[in-house]
GROMACS .gro file of N, CA and C in nm:
model
  417
    1MET      N    1  11.912 -10.229  16.888
    1MET     CA    2  11.937 -10.247  17.030
    1MET      C    3  11.961 -10.397  17.056
    2SER      N    4  12.061 -10.430  17.132
    2SER     CA    5  12.094 -10.570  17.160
    2SER      C    6  11.988 -10.634  17.251
    3ILE      N    7  11.982 -10.765  17.248
    3ILE     CA    8  11.888 -10.838  17.333
    3ILE      C    9  11.915 -10.807  17.480
    4TYR      N   10  12.043 -10.799  17.515
    4TYR     CA   11  12.082 -10.767  17.652
    4TYR      C   12  12.022 -10.633  17.694
    5ASN      N   13  12.035 -10.531  17.610
    5ASN     CA   14  11.983 -10.399  17.644
    5ASN      C   15  11.830 -10.397  17.647
    6GLN      N   16  11.767 -10.476  17.558
    6GLN     CA   17  11.621 -10.485  17.560
    6GLN      C   18  11.573 -10.545  17.692
    7LEU      N   19  11.637 -10.654  17.734
    7LEU     CA   20  11.600 -10.717  17.861
    7LEU      C   21  11.627 -10.624  17.978
    8LYS      N   22  11.740 -10.557  17.972
    8LYS     CA   23  11.777 -10.465  18.079
    8LYS      C   24  11.672 -10.355  18.093
    9ASN      N   25  11.625 -10.301  17.981
    9ASN     CA   26  11.524 -10.196  17.985
    9ASN      C   27  11.390 -10.248  18.036
   10LYS      N   28  11.353 -10.371  17.999
   10LYS     CA   29  11.226 -10.427  18.042
   10LYS      C   30  11.220 -10.449  18.192
   11ILE      N   31  11.332 -10.491  18.251
   11ILE     CA   32  11.327 -10.520  18.394
   11ILE      C   33  11.386 -10.407  18.479
   12ALA      N   34  11.406 -10.293  18.417
   12ALA     CA   35  11.461 -10.179  18.491
   12ALA      C   36  11.371 -10.138  18.607
   13GLN      N   37  11.244 -10.171  18.598
   13GLN     CA   38  11.149 -10.135  18.703
   13GLN      C   39  11.169 -10.216  18.830
   14TYR      N   40  11.239 -10.328  18.821
   14TYR     CA   41  11.262 -10.412  18.938
   14TYR      C   42  11.386 -10.364  19.014
   15PRO      N   43  11.382 -10.371  19.146
   15PRO     CA   44  11.496 -10.323  19.225
   15PRO      C   45  11.612 -10.424  19.224
   16ILE      N   46  11.697 -10.413  19.125
   16ILE     CA   47  11.815 -10.499  19.117
   16ILE      C   48  11.927 -10.416  19.057
   17ASN      N   49  12.046 -10.427  19.114
   17ASN     CA   50  12.154 -10.347  19.060
   17ASN      C   51  12.221 -10.419  18.943
   18GLU      N   52  12.295 -10.345  18.862
   18GLU     CA   53  12.349 -10.399  18.737
   18GLU      C   54  12.443 -10.517  18.756
   19PRO      N   55  12.535 -10.516  18.852
   19PRO     CA   56  12.620 -10.635  18.869
   19PRO      C   57  12.539 -10.762  18.902
   20ASP      N   58  12.434 -10.747  18.985
   20ASP     CA   59  12.350 -10.862  19.017
   20ASP      C   60  12.277 -10.911  18.893
   21PHE      N   61  12.227 -10.817  18.812
   21PHE     CA   62  12.157 -10.852  18.690
   21PHE      C   63  12.249 -10.930  18.595
   22GLU      N   64  12.369 -10.883  18.578
   22GLU     CA   65  12.463 -10.951  18.488
   22GLU      C   66  12.499 -11.090  18.539
   23ASP      N   67  12.501 -11.108  18.672
   23ASP     CA   68  12.528 -11.240  18.729
   23ASP      C   69  12.413 -11.338  18.702
   24LEU      N   70  12.292 -11.283  18.690
   24LEU     CA   71  12.176 -11.369  18.667
   24LEU      C   72  12.168 -11.418  18.523
   25LEU      N   73  12.220 -11.342  18.430
   25LEU     CA   74  12.216 -11.380  18.289
   25LEU      C   75  12.338 -11.464  18.256
   26LEU      N   76  12.315 -11.592  18.237
   26LEU     CA   77  12.426 -11.684  18.212
   26LEU      C   78  12.413 -11.746  18.076
   27ASN      N   79  12.523 -11.762  18.009
   27ASN     CA   80  12.530 -11.841  17.887
   27ASN      C   81  12.596 -11.972  17.924
   28ASP      N   82  12.545 -12.079  17.869
   28ASP     CA   83  12.601 -12.210  17.899
   28ASP      C   84  12.684 -12.257  17.781
   29ASN      N   85  12.811 -12.234  17.790
   29ASN     CA   86  12.902 -12.277  17.685
   29ASN      C   87  12.948 -12.420  17.705
   30THR      N   88  12.897 -12.485  17.809
   30THR     CA   89  12.937 -12.623  17.837
   30THR      C   90  12.831 -12.724  17.795
   31ALA      N   91  12.718 -12.678  17.740
   31ALA     CA   92  12.609 -12.769  17.703
   31ALA      C   93  12.654 -12.864  17.593
   32HIS      N   94  12.624 -12.992  17.613
   32HIS     CA   95  12.661 -13.093  17.514
   32HIS      C   96  12.588 -13.223  17.544
   33PHE      N   97  12.598 -13.318  17.454
   33PHE     CA   98  12.544 -13.452  17.475
   33PHE      C   99  12.656 -13.543  17.517
   34THR      N  100  12.621 -13.640  17.600
   34THR     CA  101  12.716 -13.743  17.639
   34THR      C  102  12.642 -13.876  17.637
   35GLN      N  103  12.711 -13.982  17.615
   35GLN     CA  104  12.649 -14.114  17.612
   35GLN      C  105  12.705 -14.196  17.726
   36GLU      N  106  12.613 -14.251  17.808
   36GLU     CA  107  12.652 -14.333  17.921
   36GLU      C  108  12.567 -14.458  17.921
   37SER      N  109  12.618 -14.564  17.975
   37SER     CA  110  12.542 -14.688  17.990
   37SER      C  111  12.488 -14.698  18.131
   38HIS      N  112  12.363 -14.736  18.143
   38HIS     CA  113  12.299 -14.750  18.274
   38HIS      C  114  12.209 -14.873  18.272
   39ILE      N  115  12.187 -14.929  18.387
   39ILE     CA  116  12.084 -15.030  18.405
   39ILE      C  117  11.962 -14.956  18.456
   40ILE      N  118  11.850 -14.974  18.389
   40ILE     CA  119  11.730 -14.903  18.429
   40ILE      C  120  11.619 -15.001  18.463
   41LYS      N  121  11.530 -14.956  18.551
   41LYS     CA  122  11.410 -15.032  18.583
   41LYS      C  123  11.299 -14.977  18.494
   42ILE      N  124  11.224 -15.066  18.437
   42ILE     CA  125  11.109 -15.027  18.356
   42ILE      C  126  10.984 -15.079  18.425
   43ARG      N  127  10.895 -14.988  18.458
   43ARG     CA  128  10.775 -15.034  18.526
   43ARG      C  129  10.675 -15.085  18.422
   44LYS      N  130  10.618 -15.198  18.453
   44LYS     CA  131  10.520 -15.262  18.367
   44LYS      C  132  10.386 -15.259  18.439
   45LEU      N  133  10.288 -15.198  18.378
   45LEU     CA  134  10.156 -15.192  18.436
   45LEU      C  135  10.053 -15.180  18.326
   46ASN      N  136   9.930 -15.205  18.360
   46ASN     CA  137   9.820 -15.195  18.265
   46ASN      C  138   9.778 -15.050  18.254
   47LYS      N  139   9.812 -14.986  18.145
   47LYS     CA  140   9.783 -14.844  18.123
   47LYS      C  141   9.633 -14.816  18.116
   48ASN      N  142   9.556 -14.918  18.085
   48ASN     CA  143   9.411 -14.900  18.075
   48ASN      C  144   9.348 -14.859  18.207
   49VAL      N  145   9.406 -14.901  18.319
   49VAL     CA  146   9.353 -14.863  18.450
   49VAL      C  147   9.352 -14.710  18.463
   50CYS      N  148   9.466 -14.648  18.433
   50CYS     CA  149   9.477 -14.501  18.442
   50CYS      C  150   9.395 -14.434  18.332
   51ASP      N  151   9.403 -14.486  18.211
   51ASP     CA  152   9.328 -14.426  18.099
   51ASP      C  153   9.178 -14.427  18.126
   52ASN      N  154   9.126 -14.536  18.182
   52ASN     CA  155   8.983 -14.544  18.211
   52ASN      C  156   8.942 -14.444  18.319
   53LEU      N  157   9.027 -14.427  18.422
   53LEU     CA  158   8.997 -14.327  18.526
   53LEU      C  159   8.998 -14.186  18.467
   54LYS      N  160   9.091 -14.158  18.378
   54LYS     CA  161   9.095 -14.027  18.312
   54LYS      C  162   8.964 -14.002  18.236
   55LYS      N  163   8.914 -14.103  18.168
   55LYS     CA  164   8.787 -14.090  18.094
   55LYS      C  165   8.671 -14.068  18.190
   56ILE      N  166   8.669 -14.144  18.301
   56ILE     CA  167   8.561 -14.130  18.399
   56ILE      C  168   8.552 -13.987  18.450
   57TYR      N  169   8.666 -13.924  18.474
   57TYR     CA  170   8.669 -13.787  18.526
   57TYR      C  171   8.667 -13.682  18.415
   58GLY      N  172   8.650 -13.723  18.292
   58GLY     CA  173   8.644 -13.627  18.182
   58GLY      C  174   8.772 -13.549  18.167
   59TYR      N  175   8.885 -13.613  18.203
   59TYR     CA  176   9.018 -13.552  18.193
   59TYR      C  177   9.031 -13.428  18.282
   60ARG      N  178   8.956 -13.427  18.392
   60ARG     CA  179   8.961 -13.317  18.490
   60ARG      C  180   9.037 -13.361  18.615
   61CYS      N  181   9.101 -13.264  18.678
   61CYS     CA  182   9.174 -13.287  18.803
   61CYS      C  183   9.075 -13.314  18.915
   62GLN      N  184   9.101 -13.419  18.994
   62GLN     CA  185   9.013 -13.450  19.106
   62GLN      C  186   9.022 -13.346  19.218
   63ILE      N  187   9.131 -13.271  19.225
   63ILE     CA  188   9.144 -13.171  19.331
   63ILE      C  189   9.077 -13.039  19.291
   64CYS      N  190   9.110 -12.986  19.175
   64CYS     CA  191   9.059 -12.854  19.137
   64CYS      C  192   8.950 -12.858  19.030
   65GLY      N  193   8.931 -12.972  18.965
   65GLY     CA  194   8.828 -12.983  18.861
   65GLY      C  195   8.868 -12.923  18.728
   66GLN      N  196   8.990 -12.875  18.718
   66GLN     CA  197   9.036 -12.807  18.597
   66GLN      C  198   9.048 -12.902  18.478
   67LEU      N  199   8.998 -12.857  18.364
   67LEU     CA  200   9.018 -12.925  18.237
   67LEU      C  201   9.118 -12.840  18.160
   68ILE      N  202   9.243 -12.881  18.162
   68ILE     CA  203   9.353 -12.800  18.108
   68ILE      C  204   9.339 -12.774  17.959
   69THR      N  205   9.285 -12.870  17.884
   69THR     CA  206   9.286 -12.860  17.739
   69THR      C  207   9.192 -12.753  17.683
   70THR      N  208   9.095 -12.709  17.758
   70THR     CA  209   8.990 -12.621  17.706
   70THR      C  210   9.042 -12.499  17.629
   71PRO      N  211   9.129 -12.416  17.683
   71PRO     CA  212   9.169 -12.298  17.605
   71PRO      C  213   9.265 -12.329  17.489
   72TYR      N  214   9.323 -12.445  17.487
   72TYR     CA  215   9.427 -12.476  17.389
   72TYR      C  216   9.379 -12.564  17.276
   73GLY      N  217   9.261 -12.618  17.286
   73GLY     CA  218   9.208 -12.714  17.190
   73GLY      C  219   9.191 -12.847  17.263
   74ASN      N  220   9.106 -12.930  17.212
   74ASN     CA  221   9.076 -13.055  17.283
   74ASN      C  222   9.142 -13.177  17.222
   75GLU      N  223   9.239 -13.157  17.133
   75GLU     CA  224   9.305 -13.271  17.070
   75GLU      C  225   9.392 -13.350  17.168
   76LYS      N  226   9.460 -13.281  17.256
   76LYS     CA  227   9.552 -13.344  17.352
   76LYS      C  228   9.494 -13.333  17.492
   77LYS      N  229   9.495 -13.442  17.563
   77LYS     CA  230   9.443 -13.445  17.699
   77LYS      C  231   9.560 -13.430  17.796
   78VAL      N  232   9.568 -13.317  17.865
   78VAL     CA  233   9.678 -13.288  17.957
   78VAL      C  234   9.630 -13.317  18.099
   79ILE      N  235   9.655 -13.440  18.143
   79ILE     CA  236   9.611 -13.484  18.276
   79ILE      C  237   9.702 -13.599  18.319
   80ASP      N  238   9.725 -13.613  18.448
   80ASP     CA  239   9.815 -13.716  18.500
   80ASP      C  240   9.741 -13.814  18.590
   81ALA      N  241   9.795 -13.933  18.598
   81ALA     CA  242   9.747 -14.032  18.694
   81ALA      C  243   9.853 -14.042  18.804
   82HIS      N  244   9.810 -14.029  18.928
   82HIS     CA  245   9.901 -14.031  19.043
   82HIS      C  246   9.870 -14.153  19.129
   83HIS      N  247   9.974 -14.230  19.160
   83HIS     CA  248   9.959 -14.343  19.253
   83HIS      C  249   9.970 -14.290  19.395
   84ILE      N  250   9.867 -14.312  19.474
   84ILE     CA  251   9.864 -14.264  19.612
   84ILE      C  252   9.977 -14.328  19.692
   85ASP      N  253   9.983 -14.461  19.692
   85ASP     CA  254  10.100 -14.531  19.745
   85ASP      C  255  10.192 -14.551  19.625
   86PRO      N  256  10.312 -14.497  19.630
   86PRO     CA  257  10.399 -14.500  19.511
   86PRO      C  258  10.411 -14.640  19.451
   87PHE      N  259  10.394 -14.647  19.320
   87PHE     CA  260  10.398 -14.774  19.249
   87PHE      C  261  10.533 -14.843  19.267
   88ILE      N  262  10.638 -14.766  19.273
   88ILE     CA  263  10.773 -14.823  19.282
   88ILE      C  264  10.790 -14.909  19.407
   89THR      N  265  10.718 -14.876  19.514
   89THR     CA  266  10.729 -14.954  19.638
   89THR      C  267  10.610 -15.047  19.660
   90SER      N  268  10.493 -15.007  19.612
   90SER     CA  269  10.372 -15.086  19.639
   90SER      C  270  10.337 -15.184  19.527
   91LEU      N  271  10.380 -15.154  19.405
   91LEU     CA  272  10.339 -15.230  19.286
   91LEU      C  273  10.187 -15.238  19.275
   92ASN      N  274  10.119 -15.140  19.333
   92ASN     CA  275   9.974 -15.135  19.334
   92ASN      C  276   9.925 -15.041  19.224
   93ASN      N  277   9.873 -15.099  19.116
   93ASN     CA  278   9.819 -15.021  19.006
   93ASN      C  279   9.667 -15.035  18.999
   94ASN      N  280   9.605 -15.069  19.111
   94ASN     CA  281   9.460 -15.083  19.115
   94ASN      C  282   9.394 -14.945  19.118
   95PHE      N  283   9.270 -14.939  19.071
   95PHE     CA  284   9.198 -14.813  19.061
   95PHE      C  285   9.191 -14.739  19.194
   96ASN      N  286   9.186 -14.812  19.306
   96ASN     CA  287   9.173 -14.747  19.437
   96ASN      C  288   9.305 -14.694  19.492
   97ASN      N  289   9.412 -14.702  19.413
   97ASN     CA  290   9.541 -14.642  19.451
   97ASN      C  291   9.580 -14.532  19.354
   98ILE      N  292   9.487 -14.490  19.271
   98ILE     CA  293   9.518 -14.392  19.167
   98ILE      C  294   9.420 -14.276  19.175
   99MET      N  295   9.471 -14.154  19.158
   99MET     CA  296   9.384 -14.039  19.143
   99MET      C  297   9.429 -13.961  19.020
  100ILE      N  298   9.338 -13.887  18.963
  100ILE     CA  299   9.362 -13.812  18.840
  100ILE      C  300   9.387 -13.667  18.877
  101LEU      N  301   9.502 -13.615  18.834
  101LEU     CA  302   9.544 -13.481  18.875
  101LEU      C  303   9.593 -13.397  18.756
  102CYS      N  304   9.573 -13.267  18.766
  102CYS     CA  305   9.633 -13.175  18.669
  102CYS      C  306   9.784 -13.174  18.694
  103PRO      N  307   9.863 -13.133  18.596
  103PRO     CA  308  10.009 -13.132  18.616
  103PRO      C  309  10.054 -13.047  18.735
  104ASN      N  310   9.983 -12.937  18.762
  104ASN     CA  311  10.023 -12.853  18.876
  104ASN      C  312  10.004 -12.926  19.008
  105HIS      N  313   9.888 -12.984  19.030
  105HIS     CA  314   9.866 -13.056  19.156
  105HIS      C  315   9.955 -13.179  19.166
  106HIS      N  316   9.979 -13.246  19.054
  106HIS     CA  317  10.066 -13.363  19.057
  106HIS      C  318  10.207 -13.322  19.101
  107ARG      N  319  10.255 -13.213  19.048
  107ARG     CA  320  10.390 -13.167  19.084
  107ARG      C  321  10.395 -13.120  19.229
  108ILE      N  322  10.290 -13.051  19.274
  108ILE     CA  323  10.285 -13.005  19.413
  108ILE      C  324  10.290 -13.124  19.508
  109ILE      N  325  10.214 -13.228  19.477
  109ILE     CA  326  10.210 -13.346  19.564
  109ILE      C  327  10.347 -13.413  19.570
  110HIS      N  328  10.415 -13.422  19.458
  110HIS     CA  329  10.548 -13.483  19.461
  110HIS      C  330  10.652 -13.392  19.527
  111ALA      N  331  10.633 -13.262  19.520
  111ALA     CA  332  10.727 -13.168  19.583
  111ALA      C  333  10.711 -13.164  19.734
  112TYR      N  334  10.587 -13.167  19.785
  112TYR     CA  335  10.562 -13.150  19.928
  112TYR      C  336  10.530 -13.280  20.001
  113ASN      N  337  10.500 -13.386  19.926
  113ASN     CA  338  10.476 -13.518  19.984
  113ASN      C  339  10.373 -13.516  20.098
  114PRO      N  340  10.252 -13.463  20.071
  114PRO     CA  341  10.151 -13.464  20.176
  114PRO      C  342  10.099 -13.605  20.201
  115ILE      N  343  10.034 -13.623  20.314
  115ILE     CA  344   9.972 -13.751  20.348
  115ILE      C  345   9.828 -13.746  20.296
  116PHE      N  346   9.787 -13.851  20.224
  116PHE     CA  347   9.649 -13.857  20.178
  116PHE      C  348   9.567 -13.934  20.281
  117LYS      N  349   9.467 -13.867  20.335
  117LYS     CA  350   9.376 -13.927  20.433
  117LYS      C  351   9.254 -13.980  20.357
  118LEU      N  352   9.251 -14.111  20.337
  118LEU     CA  353   9.146 -14.173  20.257
  118LEU      C  354   9.007 -14.150  20.317
  119LYS      N  355   8.997 -14.157  20.449
  119LYS     CA  356   8.868 -14.140  20.516
  119LYS      C  357   8.805 -14.005  20.483
  120ASN      N  358   8.886 -13.898  20.487
  120ASN     CA  359   8.837 -13.763  20.461
  120ASN      C  360   8.854 -13.721  20.316
  121LYS      N  361   8.923 -13.805  20.238
  121LYS     CA  362   8.952 -13.774  20.097
  121LYS      C  363   9.023 -13.639  20.084
  122GLU      N  364   9.129 -13.623  20.165
  122GLU     CA  365   9.204 -13.497  20.162
  122GLU      C  366   9.352 -13.520  20.185
  123PHE      N  367   9.431 -13.427  20.133
  123PHE     CA  368   9.575 -13.427  20.155
  123PHE      C  369   9.606 -13.338  20.275
  124LEU      N  370   9.697 -13.385  20.357
  124LEU     CA  371   9.746 -13.306  20.470
  124LEU      C  372   9.892 -13.275  20.444
  125TYR      N  373   9.923 -13.147  20.424
  125TYR     CA  374  10.059 -13.102  20.391
  125TYR      C  375  10.140 -13.082  20.519
  126PRO      N  376  10.272 -13.088  20.507
  126PRO     CA  377  10.358 -13.073  20.626
  126PRO      C  378  10.332 -12.945  20.706
  127ASN      N  379  10.286 -12.837  20.640
  127ASN     CA  380  10.261 -12.712  20.712
  127ASN      C  381  10.121 -12.706  20.774
  128GLY      N  382  10.044 -12.815  20.763
  128GLY     CA  383   9.911 -12.820  20.821
  128GLY      C  384   9.799 -12.790  20.723
  129TYR      N  385   9.832 -12.743  20.604
  129TYR     CA  386   9.730 -12.713  20.503
  129TYR      C  387   9.660 -12.841  20.460
  130LYS      N  388   9.527 -12.832  20.447
  130LYS     CA  389   9.448 -12.947  20.402
  130LYS      C  390   9.384 -12.912  20.268
  131GLU      N  391   9.386 -13.010  20.177
  131GLU     CA  392   9.326 -12.989  20.046
  131GLU      C  393   9.248 -13.114  20.009
  132GLY      N  394   9.118 -13.097  19.988
  132GLY     CA  395   9.031 -13.209  19.958
  132GLY      C  396   9.010 -13.230  19.810
  133LEU      N  397   8.937 -13.335  19.780
  133LEU     CA  398   8.904 -13.368  19.641
  133LEU      C  399   8.772 -13.300  19.603
  134LEU      N  400   8.773 -13.230  19.493
  134LEU     CA  401   8.652 -13.170  19.441
  134LEU      C  402   8.567 -13.274  19.368
  135LEU      N  403   8.637 -13.366  19.299
  135LEU     CA  404   8.571 -13.473  19.224
  135LEU      C  405   8.612 -13.607  19.279
  136ASN      N  406   8.516 -13.691  19.309
  136ASN     CA  407   8.550 -13.827  19.356
  136ASN      C  408   8.438 -13.924  19.323
  137LEU      N  409   8.469 -14.015  19.234
  137LEU     CA  410   8.373 -14.118  19.197
  137LEU      C  411   8.422 -14.258  19.229
  138HIS      N  412   8.546 -14.272  19.277
  138HIS     CA  413   8.600 -14.406  19.293
  138HIS      C  414   8.681 -14.434  19.420
  139LEU      N  415   8.711 -14.336  19.498
  139LEU     CA  416   8.793 -14.360  19.619
  139LEU      C  417   8.704 -14.367  19.744
   0.00000   0.00000   0.00000
C-alpha cells in the first residue's frame, strides 16, 4: 500500500473530502540552498547572567514550573532566558530584565506580546487573560 493510501486511510475518520485532502498534501520540488550576502547584527552579552538564573530556577519555567528534561533524560537542559524589555532595544542584560521560561511559554510570549506587570509579577495578554509567575526568586 502506498504512503498516500496509508495516510488517506488513517485520516478517513476526519470530515474532509478527497480534493481538499489532495490539496493539503504538497511536495516541494523547489527546495534548494542559495547563498546570499547580508550584514548582520550580532548581540554581545554576558551569557553567565542567563546561565546563572537557569541554575537558580533548577532549569524550570518561572510560569509553569515545568522541567522539560525529566522524561527525556537530564543530559540536555531545555529552557530559555527571556528579556522582559527586548535586548535589541534596551541593551539590558541585567538579571532583573530576564526571566526563565520553557520553550512553550517563551514562544507564546513572543507570539502574543503580553505586557509584563512587574508589581503583580504577571503577564497581561491582549485578550485580557492574566498569567502569573509560579516561581520567582529574583524579580
